[in-house]
Short mmCIF file of C-alpha atoms in Angstrom, two decimals:
data_model
loop_
_atom_site.label_atom_id
_atom_site.label_comp_id
_atom_site.label_asym_id
_atom_site.label_seq_id
_atom_site.Cartn_x
_atom_site.Cartn_y
_atom_site.Cartn_z
CA MET A 1 0.00 0.00 0.00
CA ASP A 2 1.27 3.46 -0.90
CA GLU A 3 -0.30 5.23 2.09
CA PRO A 4 2.24 5.25 4.98
CA TYR A 5 -0.59 5.49 7.54
CA VAL A 6 -1.87 2.09 6.40
CA GLN A 7 1.39 0.47 5.34
CA ALA A 8 2.92 0.58 8.81
CA MET A 9 -0.15 -1.06 10.32
CA LEU A 10 -0.16 -3.84 7.73
CA LEU A 11 3.51 -4.63 8.28
CA GLN A 12 2.93 -4.76 12.02
CA ALA A 13 -0.06 -7.07 11.57
CA PHE A 14 1.78 -9.46 9.24
CA ALA A 15 4.75 -9.55 11.63
CA ARG A 16 2.60 -11.53 14.07
CA TYR A 17 2.72 -14.50 11.69
CA ARG A 18 6.46 -14.72 11.13
CA PRO A 19 8.34 -16.85 10.28
CA GLN A 20 5.48 -18.69 8.53
CA LEU A 21 4.74 -15.57 6.46
CA GLN A 22 7.32 -13.38 4.76
CA VAL A 23 6.54 -9.84 3.62
CA GLN A 24 8.19 -8.20 0.64
CA SER A 25 7.52 -4.59 -0.32
CA ALA A 26 6.79 -3.66 -3.92
CA ASP A 27 10.05 -1.70 -4.23
CA ASP A 28 12.17 -4.49 -2.75
CA SER A 29 14.53 -5.53 -5.56
CA SER A 30 16.12 -8.45 -3.70
CA ASP A 31 16.29 -11.64 -5.76
CA ASP A 32 14.78 -14.48 -3.79
CA SER A 33 15.09 -17.64 -5.85
CA ALA A 34 12.68 -19.60 -3.66
CA GLU A 35 9.19 -19.34 -5.12
CA PRO A 36 6.54 -19.08 -2.36
CA SER A 37 3.92 -21.80 -2.35
CA ARG A 38 1.30 -19.13 -1.76
CA LEU A 39 1.46 -15.45 -2.64
CA MET A 40 -0.79 -12.55 -1.72
CA HIS A 41 -0.92 -9.15 -3.40
CA TRP A 42 -1.82 -6.58 -0.74
CA ARG A 43 -1.45 -3.38 -2.70
CA GLU A 44 -3.24 -0.68 -4.69
CA TYR A 45 -5.91 -2.02 -7.07
CA GLU A 46 -4.05 -0.90 -10.19
CA SER A 47 -0.85 -2.70 -9.09
CA ILE A 48 -2.38 -6.13 -8.50
CA ASP A 49 -1.44 -8.85 -11.00
CA TRP A 50 -5.01 -9.75 -11.90
CA ASP A 51 -3.98 -12.32 -14.46
CA ALA A 52 -2.10 -14.29 -11.80
CA VAL A 53 -4.94 -13.94 -9.30
CA HIS A 54 -7.47 -15.14 -11.87
CA ARG A 55 -5.43 -18.10 -13.10
CA SER A 56 -3.98 -19.46 -9.87
CA SER A 57 -5.64 -20.84 -6.75
CA THR A 58 -2.49 -20.10 -4.73
CA VAL A 59 -2.28 -16.39 -5.57
CA PHE A 60 -4.47 -14.11 -3.48
CA SER A 61 -5.36 -10.42 -3.49
CA SER A 62 -6.61 -7.72 -1.13
CA ALA A 63 -9.34 -6.60 -3.55
CA TYR A 64 -11.99 -8.02 -5.83
CA CYS A 65 -11.52 -7.37 -9.52
CA PHE A 66 -15.19 -6.61 -10.29
CA ARG A 67 -17.04 -4.62 -7.59
CA LYS A 68 -18.35 -1.49 -9.29
CA GLY A 69 -21.87 -2.69 -8.44
CA LEU A 70 -21.06 -1.83 -4.85
CA ILE A 71 -18.66 1.11 -4.92
CA ARG A 72 -20.10 3.17 -7.77
CA LYS A 73 -23.05 5.09 -6.40
CA ALA A 74 -25.18 4.87 -9.55
CA GLN A 75 -24.51 1.15 -10.05
CA MET A 76 -25.25 0.33 -6.41
CA ALA A 77 -28.47 2.35 -6.58
CA PHE A 78 -29.48 0.41 -9.69
CA ASN A 79 -28.74 -2.96 -8.06
CA ILE A 80 -30.63 -2.05 -4.90
CA LYS A 81 -33.60 -0.87 -6.96
CA LEU A 82 -33.72 -4.23 -8.76
CA TYR A 83 -33.47 -6.12 -5.49
CA THR A 84 -36.13 -4.16 -3.61
CA ALA A 85 -38.54 -4.56 -6.54
CA LYS A 86 -38.31 -8.31 -6.01
CA HIS A 87 -38.06 -8.17 -2.21
CA PRO A 88 -40.44 -5.50 -0.87
CA GLU A 89 -39.91 -6.86 2.64
CA SER A 90 -36.20 -5.93 2.58
CA ILE A 91 -34.92 -3.31 4.99
CA LEU A 92 -33.34 -1.64 1.95
CA CYS A 93 -36.80 -0.34 1.02
CA THR A 94 -36.57 2.01 3.99
CA GLY A 95 -32.85 1.85 4.83
CA VAL A 96 -31.58 3.67 1.73
CA PRO A 97 -32.62 7.24 0.85
CA GLU A 98 -34.75 7.43 -2.28
CA THR A 99 -32.18 7.61 -5.08
CA TRP A 100 -32.24 8.59 -8.75
CA ILE A 101 -29.53 8.19 -11.40
CA PHE A 102 -28.96 11.54 -13.10
CA GLU A 103 -27.09 11.74 -16.40
CA LEU A 104 -26.37 14.97 -18.20
CA ASP A 105 -24.12 15.87 -21.12
CA ASP A 106 -24.84 19.58 -21.14
CA VAL A 107 -26.69 21.92 -18.78
CA ASP A 108 -28.89 23.00 -21.68
CA TYR A 109 -30.58 19.61 -21.46
CA ILE A 110 -31.41 19.72 -17.75
CA ASP A 111 -35.18 19.59 -18.37
CA GLU A 112 -34.81 16.39 -20.38
CA ALA A 113 -32.56 14.88 -17.70
CA LEU A 114 -35.05 15.73 -14.95
CA MET A 115 -37.76 13.87 -16.84
CA GLU A 116 -35.91 10.67 -15.88
CA CYS A 117 -36.22 11.60 -12.19
CA PHE A 118 -39.49 13.50 -12.24
CA GLU A 119 -40.02 13.06 -8.51
CA VAL A 120 -37.10 15.42 -7.94
CA ASP A 121 -38.58 18.00 -10.29
CA HIS A 122 -41.98 17.71 -8.62
CA GLY A 123 -40.37 18.02 -5.20
CA MET A 124 -38.58 21.23 -6.12
CA LYS A 125 -41.81 22.71 -7.52
CA ALA A 126 -43.67 21.71 -4.34
CA ASN A 127 -41.20 23.79 -2.30
CA GLU A 128 -42.59 27.03 -3.66
CA GLY A 129 -44.11 28.94 -0.77
CA VAL A 130 -42.74 26.57 1.91
CA ALA A 131 -40.58 28.64 4.28
CA ASP A 132 -39.60 26.07 6.95
CA PRO A 133 -36.45 24.31 5.64
CA ARG A 134 -37.37 21.16 7.53
CA GLU A 135 -40.65 21.00 5.61
CA ARG A 136 -39.06 21.54 2.21
CA GLN A 137 -38.09 18.62 0.02
CA GLN A 138 -34.32 18.72 -0.15
CA PHE A 139 -31.97 16.65 -2.27
CA ILE A 140 -28.27 15.92 -2.40
CA LEU A 141 -26.24 15.64 -5.61
CA LYS A 142 -23.26 13.27 -5.70
CA PRO A 143 -20.89 12.26 -8.51
CA SER A 144 -21.22 8.54 -9.13
CA LEU A 145 -17.59 7.64 -8.47
CA THR A 146 -15.66 10.39 -6.72
CA GLY A 147 -15.24 10.24 -2.94
CA ARG A 148 -14.07 12.25 0.06
CA GLY A 149 -16.91 14.75 -0.29
CA ALA A 150 -15.83 15.97 -3.74
CA GLY A 151 -18.58 17.50 -5.86
CA ILE A 152 -21.37 16.93 -3.31
CA TYR A 153 -24.06 19.60 -2.92
CA VAL A 154 -27.46 20.03 -1.28
CA PHE A 155 -30.25 21.76 -3.20
CA ASP A 156 -34.01 22.32 -3.07
CA THR A 157 -34.70 24.48 -6.13
CA LYS A 158 -34.10 24.01 -9.82
CA GLU A 159 -32.25 27.32 -9.92
CA ARG A 160 -29.70 26.13 -7.37
CA LEU A 161 -29.31 22.78 -9.14
CA LEU A 162 -28.67 24.56 -12.44
CA GLU A 163 -26.13 26.85 -10.77
CA LEU A 164 -24.28 23.88 -9.28
CA LEU A 165 -24.20 22.00 -12.57
CA GLU A 166 -22.94 25.03 -14.46
CA THR A 167 -20.11 25.32 -11.94
CA GLU A 168 -19.21 21.65 -12.36
CA PHE A 169 -19.22 21.80 -16.16
CA GLN A 170 -17.18 25.00 -16.14
CA SER A 171 -14.66 23.34 -13.84
CA ASP A 172 -14.44 20.40 -16.26
CA ASP A 173 -13.72 22.72 -19.18
CA GLU A 174 -10.95 24.47 -17.26
CA GLU A 175 -9.31 21.14 -16.41
CA ASP A 176 -9.46 20.08 -20.06
CA ASP A 177 -7.39 23.18 -20.93
CA ASP A 178 -4.54 22.38 -18.51
CA ASP A 179 -0.99 22.37 -19.85
CA ASP A 180 0.39 19.14 -21.31
CA ASN A 181 3.32 19.16 -18.91
CA GLU A 182 0.85 18.18 -16.18
CA ALA A 183 -0.61 15.37 -18.24
CA SER A 184 0.21 12.53 -15.86
CA GLU A 185 -1.35 14.31 -12.91
CA ASN A 186 -4.36 15.42 -14.89
CA ALA A 187 -5.03 12.01 -16.41
CA GLU A 188 -6.67 10.71 -13.27
CA ARG A 189 -8.39 14.03 -12.62
CA SER A 190 -9.68 14.18 -16.18
CA TYR A 191 -10.95 10.61 -15.93
CA HIS A 192 -13.10 11.49 -12.95
CA ALA A 193 -14.16 14.86 -14.31
CA VAL A 194 -14.94 13.97 -17.90
CA SER A 195 -15.95 10.31 -17.64
CA GLN A 196 -17.70 10.33 -14.28
CA ILE A 197 -18.79 13.82 -13.30
CA ARG A 198 -21.60 13.66 -15.88
CA GLU A 199 -23.15 10.75 -14.07
CA TRP A 200 -24.51 11.59 -10.66
CA VAL A 201 -26.95 10.22 -8.18
CA ILE A 202 -29.55 12.43 -6.58
CA GLN A 203 -30.74 11.28 -3.18
CA ARG A 204 -33.53 12.55 -1.02
CA TYR A 205 -31.68 14.50 1.65
CA ILE A 206 -32.13 13.35 5.26
CA ASN A 207 -32.83 16.85 6.55
CA ARG A 208 -33.86 15.77 10.02
CA PRO A 209 -30.67 14.02 11.18
CA LEU A 210 -30.06 12.87 14.70
CA LEU A 211 -28.36 15.72 16.57
CA LEU A 212 -26.66 15.47 19.96
CA GLU A 213 -26.37 18.40 22.36
CA SER A 214 -23.12 16.90 23.66
CA HIS A 215 -21.68 17.56 20.19
CA GLN A 216 -23.18 21.04 19.70
CA ASN A 217 -26.02 19.71 17.50
CA ARG A 218 -23.64 19.03 14.64
CA LYS A 219 -24.61 16.60 11.92
CA PHE A 220 -22.66 13.33 11.83
CA HIS A 221 -22.46 10.06 9.96
CA ILE A 222 -21.29 6.60 10.98
CA ARG A 223 -18.22 5.11 9.31
CA THR A 224 -18.27 1.31 9.45
CA TYR A 225 -15.36 -0.85 8.34
CA VAL A 226 -16.42 -4.03 6.58
CA LEU A 227 -14.37 -7.03 5.46
CA ALA A 228 -15.57 -9.22 2.59
CA VAL A 229 -13.83 -12.59 2.27
CA GLY A 230 -13.82 -15.14 -0.55
CA ASP A 231 -17.08 -15.88 -2.31
CA LEU A 232 -18.59 -14.63 0.02
CA ARG A 233 -18.62 -13.92 3.74
CA VAL A 234 -19.03 -10.41 5.10
CA TYR A 235 -17.89 -9.17 8.51
CA VAL A 236 -18.57 -5.92 10.33
CA TYR A 237 -15.92 -4.47 12.58
CA ARG A 238 -17.73 -3.46 15.74
CA HIS A 239 -15.55 -0.44 16.55
CA MET A 240 -17.31 2.14 14.41
CA LEU A 241 -16.71 5.87 14.14
CA ALA A 242 -18.93 8.94 14.26
CA LEU A 243 -17.66 11.74 11.99
CA PHE A 244 -19.00 15.23 12.69
CA ALA A 245 -19.44 18.36 10.58
CA PRO A 246 -17.64 21.41 12.03
CA HIS A 247 -20.68 23.74 12.07
CA PRO A 248 -23.95 23.24 14.01
CA TYR A 249 -26.66 21.89 11.76
CA ALA A 250 -29.78 23.54 13.20
CA ALA A 251 -28.42 27.03 12.63
CA SER A 252 -27.55 26.23 9.01
CA ALA A 253 -30.45 24.01 7.96
CA SER A 254 -31.68 26.64 5.49
CA LYS A 255 -28.18 27.55 4.28
CA LEU A 256 -27.67 24.78 1.78
CA ASP A 257 -24.38 26.24 0.59
CA ASP A 258 -22.84 25.90 4.06
CA GLN A 259 -21.03 22.65 3.39
CA ARG A 260 -19.35 22.78 6.79
CA ALA A 261 -22.77 22.19 8.32
CA HIS A 262 -24.09 19.66 5.81
CA LEU A 263 -21.02 17.57 4.88
CA THR A 264 -19.40 15.41 7.54
CA ASN A 265 -16.26 14.21 5.73
CA THR A 266 -13.28 14.98 7.96
CA CYS A 267 -10.99 15.13 4.92
CA LEU A 268 -12.76 18.41 4.06
CA GLN A 269 -11.92 19.79 7.50
CA ALA A 270 -8.43 18.51 8.24
CA LYS A 271 -6.59 21.28 6.40
CA SER A 272 -8.69 24.06 7.91
CA ALA A 273 -7.23 26.38 10.52
CA GLY A 274 -8.20 25.35 14.03
CA PHE A 275 -9.13 21.78 13.08
CA ASP A 276 -9.85 19.80 16.24
CA GLU A 277 -9.57 16.07 15.63
CA SER A 278 -11.23 15.16 18.93
CA ALA A 279 -14.30 17.20 17.95
CA ALA A 280 -14.47 15.75 14.45
CA VAL A 281 -14.23 12.00 15.18
CA CYS A 282 -15.35 9.88 18.10
CA LEU A 283 -16.29 6.28 18.80
CA PHE A 284 -19.83 5.25 17.92
CA TRP A 285 -20.31 3.25 21.12
CA GLU A 286 -19.40 6.32 23.19
CA LEU A 287 -22.08 8.58 21.71
CA ASP A 288 -24.37 10.21 24.24
CA LEU A 289 -27.25 7.80 23.63
CA PRO A 290 -28.82 5.07 25.79
CA ARG A 291 -27.25 1.67 25.22
CA HIS A 292 -30.47 0.21 23.84
CA LYS A 293 -30.59 2.91 21.15
CA LEU A 294 -27.01 2.22 20.15
CA GLU A 295 -27.81 -1.48 19.88
CA HIS A 296 -30.94 -0.70 17.85
CA ILE A 297 -28.89 1.40 15.44
CA PHE A 298 -26.26 -1.33 15.15
CA ASP A 299 -28.91 -3.97 14.49
CA GLN A 300 -30.39 -1.92 11.61
CA LEU A 301 -26.92 -1.28 10.22
CA CYS A 302 -26.09 -5.00 10.13
CA ARG A 303 -29.38 -5.85 8.45
CA ILE A 304 -28.81 -3.17 5.81
CA LEU A 305 -25.33 -4.52 5.13
CA ALA A 306 -26.60 -8.09 4.83
CA ASP A 307 -29.25 -7.16 2.27
CA THR A 308 -26.89 -4.82 0.40
CA PHE A 309 -24.44 -7.65 -0.23
CA THR A 310 -27.33 -9.93 -1.13
CA ALA A 311 -28.46 -7.33 -3.68
CA VAL A 312 -25.11 -6.62 -5.31
CA SER A 313 -23.81 -10.20 -5.28
CA SER A 314 -26.85 -11.31 -7.26
CA GLU A 315 -25.77 -9.05 -10.16
CA SER A 316 -22.67 -10.81 -11.48
CA THR A 317 -22.06 -8.35 -14.31
CA SER A 318 -21.08 -5.65 -11.80
CA PHE A 319 -20.01 -7.59 -8.69
CA GLN A 320 -18.06 -10.84 -8.79
CA THR A 321 -16.48 -12.53 -5.82
CA TRP A 322 -13.48 -14.79 -6.24
CA SER A 323 -12.60 -17.38 -3.62
CA ASN A 324 -8.98 -16.17 -3.43
CA CYS A 325 -9.76 -12.50 -2.71
CA LEU A 326 -10.79 -10.38 0.21
CA GLU A 327 -11.40 -6.66 0.47
CA GLN A 328 -11.82 -3.92 3.04
CA PHE A 329 -14.68 -1.46 2.55
CA GLY A 330 -15.79 1.66 4.34
CA PHE A 331 -19.57 2.05 4.58
CA ASP A 332 -21.20 5.34 5.55
CA PHE A 333 -24.57 5.56 7.30
CA ILE A 334 -26.66 8.41 8.62
CA ILE A 335 -29.24 8.33 11.42
CA ASP A 336 -32.39 10.45 11.51
CA GLU A 337 -34.03 11.99 14.56
CA ASP A 338 -36.13 8.84 15.06
CA CYS A 339 -32.99 6.65 15.10
CA ARG A 340 -33.68 5.17 11.68
CA VAL A 341 -30.51 4.19 9.83
CA TYR A 342 -29.86 4.93 6.14
CA LEU A 343 -27.04 3.64 3.95
CA LEU A 344 -25.27 6.48 2.12
CA GLU A 345 -22.44 4.82 0.20
CA ALA A 346 -19.72 2.19 0.12
CA ASN A 347 -16.05 2.96 -0.49
CA ALA A 348 -13.24 0.71 -1.66
CA TYR A 349 -9.82 1.56 -0.24
CA PRO A 350 -11.46 3.80 2.38
CA ASP A 351 -9.62 6.86 3.62
CA PHE A 352 -8.40 5.38 6.89
CA LYS A 353 -6.63 8.62 7.74
CA GLN A 354 -10.04 10.15 8.48
CA THR A 355 -9.84 8.21 11.73
CA GLY A 356 -6.97 10.45 12.84
CA ASP A 357 -4.26 9.77 15.38
CA GLN A 358 -6.24 9.68 18.62
CA LEU A 359 -8.45 6.78 17.46
CA LYS A 360 -5.77 5.12 15.37
CA PHE A 361 -6.24 1.93 17.36
CA VAL A 362 -9.56 1.37 15.54
CA VAL A 363 -7.80 1.10 12.18
CA GLU A 364 -4.97 -0.93 13.73
CA GLY A 365 -7.51 -3.41 15.09
CA PHE A 366 -9.27 -3.66 11.74
CA MET A 367 -5.95 -4.26 9.98
CA ASP A 368 -5.04 -6.95 12.50
CA ALA A 369 -8.39 -8.65 11.93
CA SER A 370 -8.11 -8.41 8.13
CA VAL A 371 -4.58 -9.86 8.08
CA ALA A 372 -5.62 -12.59 10.50
CA MET A 373 -8.44 -13.55 8.15
CA ALA A 374 -6.04 -13.61 5.19
CA ALA A 375 -3.56 -15.74 7.12
CA THR A 376 -6.06 -18.31 8.35
CA LYS A 377 -8.33 -18.54 5.30
CA PHE A 378 -5.74 -18.21 2.52
CA LEU A 379 -2.08 -18.36 3.44
CA LEU A 380 -1.70 -20.70 6.41
CA ASP A 381 -4.93 -22.70 6.45
CA ASP A 382 -3.10 -26.00 5.98
CA CYS A 383 -0.34 -25.38 8.55
CA LEU A 384 -2.01 -23.61 11.44
CA ASP A 385 -0.58 -24.38 14.84
CA GLU A 386 -2.22 -23.70 18.18
CA GLN A 387 -0.33 -20.47 18.81
CA THR A 388 -1.07 -19.00 15.39
CA THR A 389 -4.73 -19.93 15.71
CA ALA A 390 -4.92 -18.20 19.08
CA VAL A 391 -3.30 -15.02 17.72
CA ALA A 392 -5.69 -14.91 14.77
CA SER A 393 -8.72 -15.65 16.93
CA THR A 394 -7.88 -12.76 19.25
CA ALA A 395 -7.41 -10.42 16.29
CA CYS A 396 -10.80 -11.39 14.83
CA ALA A 397 -12.73 -11.10 18.08
CA ASP A 398 -14.42 -7.86 17.04
CA LEU A 399 -15.43 -9.05 13.56
CA LEU A 400 -19.11 -9.96 13.38
CA GLU A 401 -20.29 -12.06 10.45
CA VAL A 402 -23.44 -10.60 8.91
CA PHE A 403 -23.64 -12.35 5.57
CA ALA A 404 -22.67 -15.61 3.90
CA HIS A 405 -23.21 -16.47 0.25
CA LYS A 406 -26.42 -18.08 -0.99
CA ASN A 407 -28.43 -15.57 1.04
CA GLU A 408 -27.47 -17.16 4.35
CA ARG A 409 -28.02 -13.93 6.21
CA ARG A 410 -26.39 -14.06 9.62
CA TRP A 411 -28.11 -11.00 11.04
#
């Protein structure tokens, strides 16, 4: 992994299984003539030897090759829509904000694009004459692929939506005119801007979020780390995080352009003057809520995850699980004032640095558990001794299985 924050944790976790396991970094040029009987690629997606992973049962990877049905917002929304149409009893019918796929090539065609999500258009028209922001129908616009809060906006009128889209398209045009000497840097940026920014999802905005006086009534979301293994078991890591916006929500509910009240991504805050990590991130289980409410939230969250993986794994064209792969995901949830839980999105290669330094032990524990699963299920399953089994069992103690393939829901 290229990120030092994560790399150090992985090396520490793998060190627990020496000498049975040997770790070699990608830039290690040493010539080791002894071919390993089993090999695992734990690296960036683009650097994994997918041909070797696909062809060999003794080569493993830390990612699935095909998982856009989960991590692309539009594709996940499509898969969930298909699933809920067949399973109206699923918690996904109420546990995901109403979502529309919004495609637009040019702002001049916004009326035609809105015809494909007419409920949004009707909602904006219904807001005319409604003064109370909590009674207005509000929506949130998100690029299908980009993460870390990029390009996300809240709106409740067509005029604001048009203004936001014009800004996005203008930004795209400026990036297309960048100098050629920045081509390598702009290639990735251009890919997201040109290929993806014209596909968005629009979600009904949860404008009555759960607010806690102990955190100055600031909006927050829950970051949950999830481990998917083989084909397919899914585990939730119990030590979840609550990530808070820097500005109080109630005072800014009608100010939809105040992203510091509406967006809770800590990566948007970290570079700001006066950033207070302890105010931005805390442990979910230490929120100022009765224990039974925390358990109720966690129960909903696990059920949503179980049905989400059921939904996406049934669409093999966009989500395929291989028996020699595992992957870490970051799922984001929001809670409304009635303690109902909603799934917002799923992220591959989540930004673990959002956890910060004070709660770094959460990521360290998740890395330990993930490596332990890789060691016991893939790399050492035929030569596990009592000591290694005990180490791995301790590391996995906070992983809770919520899903197993063939719809064997465990929650």
